[in-house]
Short mmCIF file of C-alpha atoms and ligand atoms in Angstrom, two decimals:
data_model
loop_
_atom_site.label_atom_id
_atom_site.label_comp_id
_atom_site.label_asym_id
_atom_site.label_seq_id
_atom_site.Cartn_x
_atom_site.Cartn_y
_atom_site.Cartn_z
CA MET A 1 87.54 95.47 113.34
CA ILE A 2 91.02 95.24 115.36
CA GLY A 3 91.22 92.95 118.99
CA ALA A 4 93.17 94.25 121.59
CA VAL A 5 93.87 97.87 121.35
CA LYS A 6 96.67 99.33 120.05
CA THR A 7 98.07 102.59 121.79
CA PHE A 8 100.85 104.51 121.85
CA PRO A 9 103.77 105.33 123.96
CA GLU A 10 103.14 109.25 125.23
CA GLY A 11 104.14 112.34 123.61
CA PHE A 12 104.33 109.94 120.28
CA LEU A 13 104.77 112.87 117.31
CA TRP A 14 102.59 112.24 115.18
CA GLY A 15 103.06 114.50 111.87
CA ALA A 16 102.78 114.71 108.36
CA ALA A 17 105.86 115.21 106.03
CA THR A 18 106.99 117.85 102.67
CA SER A 19 109.54 119.51 101.15
CA ALA A 20 110.00 123.11 99.76
CA TYR A 21 110.51 123.17 97.02
CA GLN A 22 107.43 120.00 96.08
CA ILE A 23 105.01 122.20 97.59
CA GLU A 24 106.26 125.91 97.97
CA GLY A 25 106.48 127.28 94.24
CA SER A 26 108.00 130.74 94.10
CA PRO A 27 111.21 130.24 93.07
CA GLU A 28 112.17 133.52 93.31
CA ALA A 29 110.23 135.62 96.02
CA ASP A 30 112.05 137.38 98.39
CA GLY A 31 115.79 137.57 96.58
CA LYS A 32 115.66 133.02 96.56
CA GLY A 33 119.03 132.08 94.57
CA PRO A 34 118.27 128.77 92.43
CA SER A 35 118.40 125.15 92.95
CA ILE A 36 119.81 122.79 90.87
CA TRP A 37 116.19 121.87 91.15
CA ASP A 38 115.05 124.81 89.09
CA THR A 39 117.45 124.38 87.46
CA PHE A 40 116.72 120.38 86.87
CA THR A 41 112.89 121.23 85.82
CA HIS A 42 113.72 124.05 82.96
CA THR A 43 115.74 120.93 81.36
CA PRO A 44 113.46 119.36 78.54
CA GLY A 45 112.63 115.70 78.97
CA THR A 46 113.58 115.39 82.75
CA ILE A 47 110.22 115.55 84.10
CA ALA A 48 106.97 113.29 83.43
CA ASP A 49 104.18 116.17 81.65
CA GLY A 50 107.36 119.10 82.07
CA GLY A 51 106.02 119.68 85.11
CA THR A 52 108.54 122.12 87.56
CA GLY A 53 107.75 123.22 91.47
CA ASP A 54 108.06 126.76 89.37
CA VAL A 55 104.27 127.15 91.31
CA ALA A 56 103.50 122.79 93.25
CA CYS A 57 101.14 123.71 95.92
CA ASP A 58 101.55 127.64 95.90
CA HIS A 59 103.12 126.73 100.24
CA TYR A 60 105.16 129.86 100.08
CA ARG A 61 102.09 132.37 99.93
CA ARG A 62 99.76 129.96 101.21
CA TRP A 63 101.00 129.24 104.42
CA ARG A 64 99.05 129.78 106.95
CA GLU A 65 96.05 127.52 104.98
CA ASP A 66 98.09 125.15 105.09
CA LEU A 67 98.34 125.36 108.87
CA ARG A 68 94.83 125.48 109.60
CA LEU A 69 95.09 121.43 107.31
CA LEU A 70 97.68 120.70 109.86
CA GLU A 71 94.82 121.40 112.21
CA GLU A 72 92.32 119.58 110.51
CA LEU A 73 94.68 116.50 110.39
CA GLY A 74 94.97 116.49 114.68
CA VAL A 75 98.83 116.26 114.16
CA ASN A 76 101.14 117.58 116.64
CA ALA A 77 104.28 117.34 114.51
CA TYR A 78 105.21 119.21 111.09
CA ARG A 79 108.93 118.13 108.92
CA PHE A 80 108.89 120.52 106.78
CA SER A 81 112.58 121.45 104.82
CA ILE A 82 114.11 124.82 104.63
CA ALA A 83 114.85 125.93 101.01
CA TRP A 84 119.10 125.96 101.34
CA PRO A 85 118.37 129.14 98.45
CA ARG A 86 116.65 130.87 100.43
CA ILE A 87 118.83 131.69 103.17
CA PHE A 88 121.79 131.87 101.20
CA PRO A 89 121.14 132.72 97.60
CA THR A 90 124.39 131.57 96.46
CA GLY A 91 124.78 128.63 98.75
CA GLY A 92 126.88 130.79 101.57
CA GLY A 93 128.32 135.07 102.14
CA HIS A 94 125.94 136.49 102.56
CA SER A 95 122.68 135.63 103.62
CA GLU A 96 118.86 136.65 102.93
CA ARG A 97 116.79 137.80 106.18
CA ARG A 98 113.50 137.93 104.33
CA GLY A 99 114.32 134.29 103.72
CA ILE A 100 114.97 133.96 106.93
CA ASP A 101 112.01 135.30 108.37
CA HIS A 102 109.34 133.42 105.96
CA TYR A 103 110.53 130.10 108.13
CA SER A 104 110.58 132.02 111.15
CA ARG A 105 106.76 132.82 111.04
CA LEU A 106 105.96 129.63 110.01
CA VAL A 107 108.07 127.99 113.05
CA GLU A 108 106.43 130.35 115.47
CA ALA A 109 102.66 129.98 113.93
CA LEU A 110 103.53 126.23 114.54
CA LEU A 111 104.09 126.42 117.54
CA GLU A 112 101.14 128.30 118.72
CA ARG A 113 99.44 125.40 117.38
CA GLY A 114 101.29 123.63 119.97
CA ILE A 115 102.43 121.84 117.02
CA GLU A 116 106.24 120.73 117.00
CA PRO A 117 108.54 121.30 113.81
CA LEU A 118 110.78 118.29 112.38
CA VAL A 119 112.57 120.42 109.64
CA THR A 120 114.80 118.91 107.68
CA LEU A 121 117.87 121.15 106.46
CA TYR A 122 118.23 119.81 103.29
CA HIS A 123 116.14 117.77 100.75
CA TRP A 124 117.83 118.58 98.05
CA ASP A 125 117.35 121.40 97.35
CA LEU A 126 121.30 122.79 96.23
CA PRO A 127 122.24 126.00 95.23
CA GLN A 128 123.23 126.56 91.63
CA ALA A 129 125.76 128.34 92.34
CA LEU A 130 127.90 125.91 94.56
CA GLN A 131 126.49 122.86 91.98
CA ASP A 132 128.52 125.17 89.14
CA ALA A 133 132.11 124.82 91.95
CA GLY A 134 131.48 121.03 92.04
CA GLY A 135 128.21 121.03 93.95
CA TRP A 136 128.37 117.71 96.00
CA LEU A 137 131.36 116.46 94.50
CA ASN A 138 133.31 119.14 95.61
CA ARG A 139 134.15 118.99 99.53
CA ASP A 140 134.37 122.20 99.89
CA THR A 141 130.01 121.97 99.65
CA THR A 142 130.02 119.92 103.15
CA GLU A 143 131.89 123.38 104.63
CA ARG A 144 129.49 125.93 103.36
CA PHE A 145 126.75 123.55 104.85
CA ALA A 146 128.57 123.97 107.99
CA GLU A 147 128.07 127.40 107.61
CA TYR A 148 124.42 127.29 106.18
CA ALA A 149 122.99 124.73 109.19
CA ALA A 150 125.23 127.16 112.06
CA THR A 151 123.01 130.27 110.36
CA CYS A 152 119.76 127.77 111.33
CA PHE A 153 121.14 127.02 114.45
CA ASP A 154 121.49 130.16 115.58
CA CYS A 155 118.18 131.66 113.77
CA TYR A 156 115.53 129.49 115.11
CA GLY A 157 117.49 127.21 117.31
CA ASP A 158 115.65 128.79 120.72
CA ARG A 159 112.46 127.01 119.15
CA VAL A 160 112.67 124.43 117.20
CA GLY A 161 113.36 120.58 118.66
CA TRP A 162 114.10 118.27 115.73
CA TRP A 163 116.65 118.52 113.24
CA GLY A 164 117.00 116.46 110.54
CA THR A 165 120.61 117.07 108.38
CA ILE A 166 120.46 115.78 104.44
CA ASN A 167 117.40 113.51 103.53
CA GLU A 168 117.84 110.86 101.69
CA PRO A 169 121.68 110.32 101.06
CA TRP A 170 121.40 107.13 98.67
CA ILE A 171 119.01 108.10 96.32
CA ILE A 172 120.23 111.38 95.60
CA GLY A 173 123.82 109.49 94.80
CA LEU A 174 121.71 106.73 93.30
CA LEU A 175 119.11 109.48 91.23
CA GLY A 176 121.71 112.07 90.95
CA TYR A 177 124.87 110.20 90.38
CA LEU A 178 123.89 107.09 88.51
CA HIS A 179 120.86 107.16 86.63
CA GLY A 180 120.28 110.33 86.35
CA LEU A 181 116.76 111.44 86.84
CA HIS A 182 117.30 113.63 90.28
CA ALA A 183 119.27 117.14 90.11
CA PRO A 184 121.77 117.36 89.43
CA GLY A 185 121.36 114.28 86.54
CA VAL A 186 124.53 112.81 86.05
CA LYS A 187 124.77 109.50 84.62
CA HIS A 188 126.63 105.86 84.72
CA ASP A 189 129.28 107.59 87.44
CA VAL A 190 130.32 105.50 89.96
CA ARG A 191 132.52 107.51 91.68
CA GLY A 192 130.40 110.44 91.14
CA GLU A 193 128.18 108.35 93.13
CA ALA A 194 130.54 107.41 95.39
CA THR A 195 131.96 110.74 96.42
CA CYS A 196 128.59 112.08 96.46
CA PHE A 197 127.72 109.12 99.19
CA HIS A 198 130.89 110.99 101.28
CA HIS A 199 130.38 114.28 100.76
CA VAL A 200 127.03 114.40 102.18
CA LEU A 201 127.60 111.74 105.12
CA LEU A 202 130.06 113.69 106.18
CA ALA A 203 127.97 116.89 105.63
CA HIS A 204 125.69 115.71 108.40
CA GLY A 205 128.60 114.77 110.59
CA ARG A 206 129.84 118.50 110.39
CA ALA A 207 126.24 119.59 110.67
CA VAL A 208 125.74 117.66 114.02
CA GLN A 209 129.25 119.19 114.87
CA GLU A 210 128.50 122.84 114.91
CA LEU A 211 125.10 121.94 116.77
CA ARG A 212 127.19 120.25 119.79
CA ALA A 213 129.17 123.60 119.40
CA ALA A 214 126.49 126.33 119.43
CA GLU A 215 125.36 124.16 122.64
CA GLY A 216 122.16 123.81 120.95
CA ARG A 217 119.24 121.23 123.31
CA ALA A 218 117.56 120.35 120.11
CA ARG A 219 117.17 116.80 118.88
CA ILE A 220 119.51 115.96 115.13
CA GLY A 221 120.01 113.31 113.16
CA ILE A 222 119.90 112.01 109.51
CA VAL A 223 116.88 110.67 107.64
CA CYS A 224 117.95 107.60 105.51
CA SER A 225 115.26 105.80 103.18
CA LEU A 226 116.01 102.36 104.26
CA ALA A 227 114.46 99.05 102.03
CA PRO A 228 114.43 95.71 104.34
CA HIS A 229 116.20 92.89 101.68
CA TYR A 230 115.02 89.52 101.40
CA PRO A 231 116.64 87.14 98.80
CA ALA A 232 114.61 86.40 96.01
CA GLY A 233 114.63 82.68 96.83
CA ASP A 234 116.99 79.03 98.56
CA ASP A 235 119.95 79.70 95.53
CA PRO A 236 123.15 81.21 97.50
CA ALA A 237 123.61 83.80 95.09
CA ASP A 238 119.69 85.28 95.98
CA ILE A 239 121.35 85.15 99.59
CA ALA A 240 124.25 86.86 98.79
CA ALA A 241 122.85 89.32 96.36
CA SER A 242 120.32 90.32 99.44
CA ARG A 243 123.10 90.64 101.32
CA ALA A 244 125.53 92.60 99.23
CA SER A 245 122.02 94.84 98.31
CA ASP A 246 121.86 95.70 101.64
CA GLY A 247 125.49 96.73 101.78
CA TYR A 248 124.86 99.47 99.42
CA VAL A 249 121.07 99.98 101.00
CA ASN A 250 121.16 100.44 103.87
CA ARG A 251 124.99 99.38 105.74
CA TRP A 252 126.48 102.30 103.73
CA PHE A 253 124.81 104.91 105.62
CA LEU A 254 123.70 103.16 108.49
CA ASP A 255 127.60 102.23 109.91
CA PRO A 256 129.12 104.94 109.43
CA VAL A 257 127.05 107.39 110.83
CA LEU A 258 126.24 104.46 114.23
CA LYS A 259 129.30 102.94 114.01
CA GLY A 260 132.40 104.91 112.47
CA SER A 261 132.90 102.94 109.75
CA TYR A 262 132.10 101.97 106.08
CA PRO A 263 130.58 98.63 105.63
CA GLN A 264 133.77 96.09 104.90
CA ASP A 265 132.32 94.06 101.23
CA MET A 266 130.57 97.59 99.72
CA TRP A 267 133.84 99.36 100.61
CA GLU A 268 135.90 96.70 98.98
CA ARG A 269 132.41 96.20 95.87
CA TYR A 270 133.62 100.32 95.02
CA GLU A 271 137.75 99.93 95.07
CA SER A 272 136.86 96.96 92.82
CA LEU A 273 134.48 99.42 90.18
CA ILE A 274 136.24 102.02 91.04
CA GLY A 275 140.24 102.28 92.64
CA ALA A 276 141.27 103.94 95.71
CA LEU A 277 137.79 105.93 98.02
CA ASP A 278 140.76 108.85 98.64
CA PHE A 279 137.69 110.93 98.88
CA VAL A 280 137.46 110.10 102.13
CA ARG A 281 140.07 111.69 104.40
CA ASP A 282 141.49 110.58 107.89
CA GLY A 283 139.16 111.81 110.55
CA ASP A 284 136.21 112.21 108.64
CA LEU A 285 134.97 108.93 110.01
CA VAL A 286 134.75 110.25 112.90
CA THR A 287 133.10 113.37 111.98
CA ILE A 288 130.47 111.31 110.38
CA ALA A 289 130.33 109.71 113.29
CA ALA A 290 129.35 112.39 115.19
CA PRO A 291 126.91 111.78 117.93
CA SER A 292 122.88 112.08 117.24
CA ASP A 293 120.33 111.97 119.17
CA TYR A 294 117.63 110.06 117.08
CA LEU A 295 117.46 108.06 113.48
CA GLY A 296 115.32 109.69 110.14
CA VAL A 297 113.78 106.40 108.67
CA ASN A 298 111.86 106.79 105.82
CA TYR A 299 110.65 103.35 104.57
CA TYR A 300 108.31 102.89 101.55
CA ALA A 301 109.39 99.81 99.94
CA ARG A 302 111.02 96.20 100.73
CA ARG A 303 113.23 94.49 98.24
CA VAL A 304 113.56 91.65 97.09
CA MET A 305 116.77 90.28 95.90
CA ARG A 306 118.14 88.33 92.60
CA ALA A 307 121.75 87.90 91.86
CA VAL A 308 122.79 88.98 88.07
CA PRO A 309 126.82 87.50 88.08
CA GLY A 310 128.40 89.57 85.67
CA GLN A 311 126.06 92.55 85.71
CA ARG A 312 127.53 95.88 86.20
CA PRO A 313 127.72 97.75 88.24
CA PHE A 314 126.14 96.20 90.47
CA PRO A 315 125.18 92.40 90.23
CA TRP A 316 121.98 92.66 91.67
CA GLU A 317 117.97 93.07 90.71
CA VAL A 318 114.97 93.91 92.90
CA VAL A 319 112.03 91.47 91.67
CA HIS A 320 108.53 91.17 92.65
CA GLY A 321 105.96 89.34 95.15
CA ASP A 322 108.43 85.57 94.34
CA ALA A 323 109.26 85.33 97.93
CA PRO A 324 108.79 83.02 100.12
CA ARG A 325 106.52 84.22 103.35
CA THR A 326 109.21 83.05 105.39
CA GLN A 327 111.34 85.84 103.95
CA GLY A 328 109.35 88.70 102.90
CA GLY A 329 107.45 87.11 100.08
CA THR A 330 103.82 88.61 100.21
CA GLU A 331 102.26 86.35 97.42
CA GLY A 332 100.15 88.21 95.74
CA ALA A 333 101.07 91.68 97.68
CA PRO A 334 99.04 94.34 96.49
CA MET A 335 100.30 97.17 94.74
CA THR A 336 100.21 101.16 95.31
CA GLY A 337 99.88 102.82 92.47
CA ALA A 338 103.08 103.26 91.35
CA GLY A 339 103.56 99.81 91.28
CA THR A 340 105.55 99.06 94.67
CA GLU A 341 104.70 95.75 96.48
CA ILE A 342 102.98 97.08 99.69
CA THR A 343 104.32 95.06 102.42
CA PRO A 344 103.74 96.32 106.15
CA HIS A 345 105.47 92.98 107.76
CA ALA A 346 108.76 93.97 106.19
CA PHE A 347 108.11 97.67 107.71
CA THR A 348 108.72 96.11 110.73
CA ASP A 349 110.92 93.80 110.13
CA LEU A 350 113.03 96.82 109.02
CA LEU A 351 112.64 98.85 112.37
CA VAL A 352 113.65 95.64 114.56
CA ARG A 353 116.73 95.32 112.54
CA ILE A 354 117.72 98.54 112.84
CA ARG A 355 118.05 97.77 116.96
CA ASP A 356 119.06 94.70 116.84
CA ASP A 357 122.11 95.55 114.62
CA TYR A 358 122.78 99.52 116.06
CA GLY A 359 121.06 99.02 119.63
CA ASP A 360 118.65 101.51 121.28
CA VAL A 361 118.60 104.35 119.28
CA PRO A 362 115.49 106.39 118.92
CA ILE A 363 114.07 106.70 115.81
CA LEU A 364 111.90 108.75 114.19
CA ILE A 365 109.87 107.95 111.06
CA THR A 366 110.02 110.79 108.93
CA GLU A 367 109.31 110.05 105.89
CA ASN A 368 105.83 106.42 105.32
CA GLY A 369 103.34 106.59 102.14
CA ALA A 370 101.88 105.85 99.03
CA VAL A 371 100.71 107.02 95.93
CA PHE A 372 96.71 105.33 95.00
CA PRO A 373 95.07 107.78 92.34
CA ASP A 374 91.72 107.66 94.40
CA GLU A 375 90.63 111.25 94.47
CA VAL A 376 89.41 112.18 98.31
CA HIS A 377 87.49 108.60 98.90
CA ASP A 378 90.97 106.79 99.13
CA THR A 379 90.15 104.06 100.80
CA ARG A 380 93.43 101.99 99.94
CA ARG A 381 95.36 105.49 101.13
CA VAL A 382 93.53 105.00 104.44
CA GLN A 383 93.96 100.62 104.36
CA PHE A 384 97.67 101.37 103.95
CA LEU A 385 97.61 104.08 106.87
CA HIS A 386 96.08 101.37 109.19
CA ASP A 387 98.68 99.11 108.39
CA HIS A 388 102.03 100.62 108.25
CA LEU A 389 100.73 101.91 111.45
CA ALA A 390 100.62 97.85 113.26
CA ALA A 391 102.90 97.54 111.84
CA VAL A 392 105.29 100.49 113.84
CA HIS A 393 103.29 99.53 117.20
CA ASP A 394 104.73 95.62 116.91
CA ALA A 395 107.92 97.16 116.88
CA ILE A 396 107.50 99.13 119.93
CA GLU A 397 106.00 96.54 121.00
CA GLN A 398 108.68 94.49 120.44
CA GLY A 399 110.94 97.11 122.33
CA VAL A 400 112.09 98.92 119.29
CA PRO A 401 112.77 102.99 120.12
CA VAL A 402 109.84 104.84 117.74
CA ARG A 403 109.31 107.94 118.70
CA GLY A 404 106.91 108.87 116.36
CA TYR A 405 105.46 108.69 112.86
CA CYS A 406 105.16 111.38 109.98
CA HIS A 407 102.97 110.65 107.09
CA TRP A 408 104.45 110.94 103.42
CA SER A 409 102.45 113.42 102.66
CA LEU A 410 100.67 116.39 103.54
CA MET A 411 99.60 116.83 100.21
CA ASP A 412 99.61 116.17 97.59
CA ASN A 413 102.38 118.17 96.05
CA PHE A 414 105.58 117.82 92.86
CA GLU A 415 107.12 114.06 92.93
CA TRP A 416 110.33 115.01 91.29
CA ALA A 417 110.87 113.25 88.16
CA LEU A 418 106.82 111.67 88.49
CA GLY A 419 105.86 114.84 88.26
CA TYR A 420 102.21 115.79 89.37
CA ALA A 421 100.80 112.62 88.32
CA GLN A 422 102.07 111.27 91.74
CA ARG A 423 99.53 111.62 94.32
CA PHE A 424 100.58 111.21 97.55
CA GLY A 425 98.29 114.05 99.81
CA LEU A 426 96.60 113.53 103.07
CA VAL A 427 94.66 116.46 101.17
CA HIS A 428 93.97 116.25 97.89
CA VAL A 429 95.01 119.59 96.19
CA ASP A 430 93.49 120.33 92.87
CA HIS A 431 97.01 121.40 90.61
CA GLU A 432 94.64 124.37 88.90
CA THR A 433 92.71 125.90 91.33
CA GLN A 434 94.99 124.73 94.48
CA ALA A 435 92.20 124.07 95.75
CA ARG A 436 92.70 121.72 99.63
CA THR A 437 90.04 119.26 100.59
CA VAL A 438 90.98 116.20 103.19
CA LYS A 439 90.44 112.70 101.92
CA ASP A 440 89.18 110.21 103.45
CA SER A 441 92.76 109.31 104.95
CA GLY A 442 93.56 112.77 106.29
CA ARG A 443 90.19 112.05 108.33
CA HIS A 444 91.37 108.65 109.82
CA TYR A 445 94.24 110.29 110.55
CA ALA A 446 93.00 112.73 112.62
CA ARG A 447 91.06 110.39 114.80
CA VAL A 448 94.21 107.74 115.36
CA ALA A 449 96.85 110.68 116.54
CA ARG A 450 93.61 111.82 118.08
CA ALA A 451 93.32 108.97 120.00
CA ASN A 452 96.92 108.49 120.41
CA GLU A 453 95.86 104.95 119.21
CA LEU A 454 94.63 102.65 116.32
CA VAL A 455 91.25 102.97 115.60
CA GLY A 456 88.89 100.92 113.48
CA VAL A 457 88.98 101.46 109.44
CA GLU A 458 85.14 102.95 108.96
CA GLU A 459 84.07 101.04 105.98
C1 LIG B 501 111.50 110.36 99.49
C2 LIG B 501 111.83 111.73 99.10
C3 LIG B 501 110.22 112.30 99.33
C4 LIG B 501 109.27 111.90 98.34
C5 LIG B 501 108.88 110.78 99.05
C6 LIG B 501 107.35 109.61 97.61
O1 LIG B 501 112.56 109.58 98.72
O2 LIG B 501 112.38 112.05 100.15
O3 LIG B 501 110.19 113.42 98.98
O4 LIG B 501 109.14 112.14 96.48
O5 LIG B 501 109.82 110.41 98.42
#
């Protein structure tokens, strides 16, 4: 049972989130060109269980059925991404009418049902032709992105009210160029990582400029994966490591977008690792800081940090569960099915911190969710959802302007390098038959979304 009624602000957006490559399948339909994820998943050894997105949830063909799921979930918003290579099969030049029309029908059908489309332009499926020309390490890719964004504004701008530019710049560089776990699968390239970061941020700024030039009235913002940081203990080295890692994960993206400068500490760290950051040119920061309308926040877990002196490239590590409660720790925190700690209070800390450090930028929670292996009776996800929504509500009560919440994910889907075993959905998908079944968490979410307030968790 909960105490005082926790009502959300009027007009709060209740959404579910997906991305194109994770659900669509049909990689060659209607003239689509290959993306780096088509290439990567077809490279042996990259994906657990050898999975690919060739079929995924077959959503490109079953999207009408999936709209009914959104209605069952009671949401008034749906966050999805456009596959760039469906619009420009080779990244630029010739655009593909059939791909454009597909998303046009989807947007139309959402609006008919009173569901606000929240559209992400880049959720990682870079056209392979652009990768062949250097991908995000090639500055010209930012111009191709601006062209693609302008085309989308032109085609859908009369109906789409919320645009997200780039999904999770940190993950793109970290997993794409440092760990090699995501496309394009490059390892140990710190310069590549930093170059990629800068270019995706620049691409974000260019898209914002394009929207303003088109006099679009829609809102636009970047979507960042953010993690509140806590030192593992009172050791000054851990406190310094926590601050430094915060520079790498959070401030490296928030500062340029919202303040127009890179954080000095992290800038110096990169310089000491890779020499001059000569890919940052005069005027770039003005472009990156082109005023956005909101910040998209993806929150999954906190980071509890311990110093690892001398470790390269970064002298810190994430540890589990042993931070004092006063520093965000939860001794004995429950775990998700993916082994990450469940610490909803850290979500409140994160949201309050964004407001304290960056001002009253409106916030849209663009992703939050967890892996639980339970199938349809997913009691743990119901609890997770309840606790994280309560955490968002706490932040709103403290004056943080949160405009909406999207749960990751609408349905179980292709979880990148982890394949199909990791289930994040409010809707269960049988990957053999494509049968969809709303989980208990989906029913709970529908009750909350329809009431616009937290409702009790049913036993
Ligand atoms: C985020 C991604 C999303 C999904 C979730 C679990 O990093 O944006 O596509 O994979 O994690």
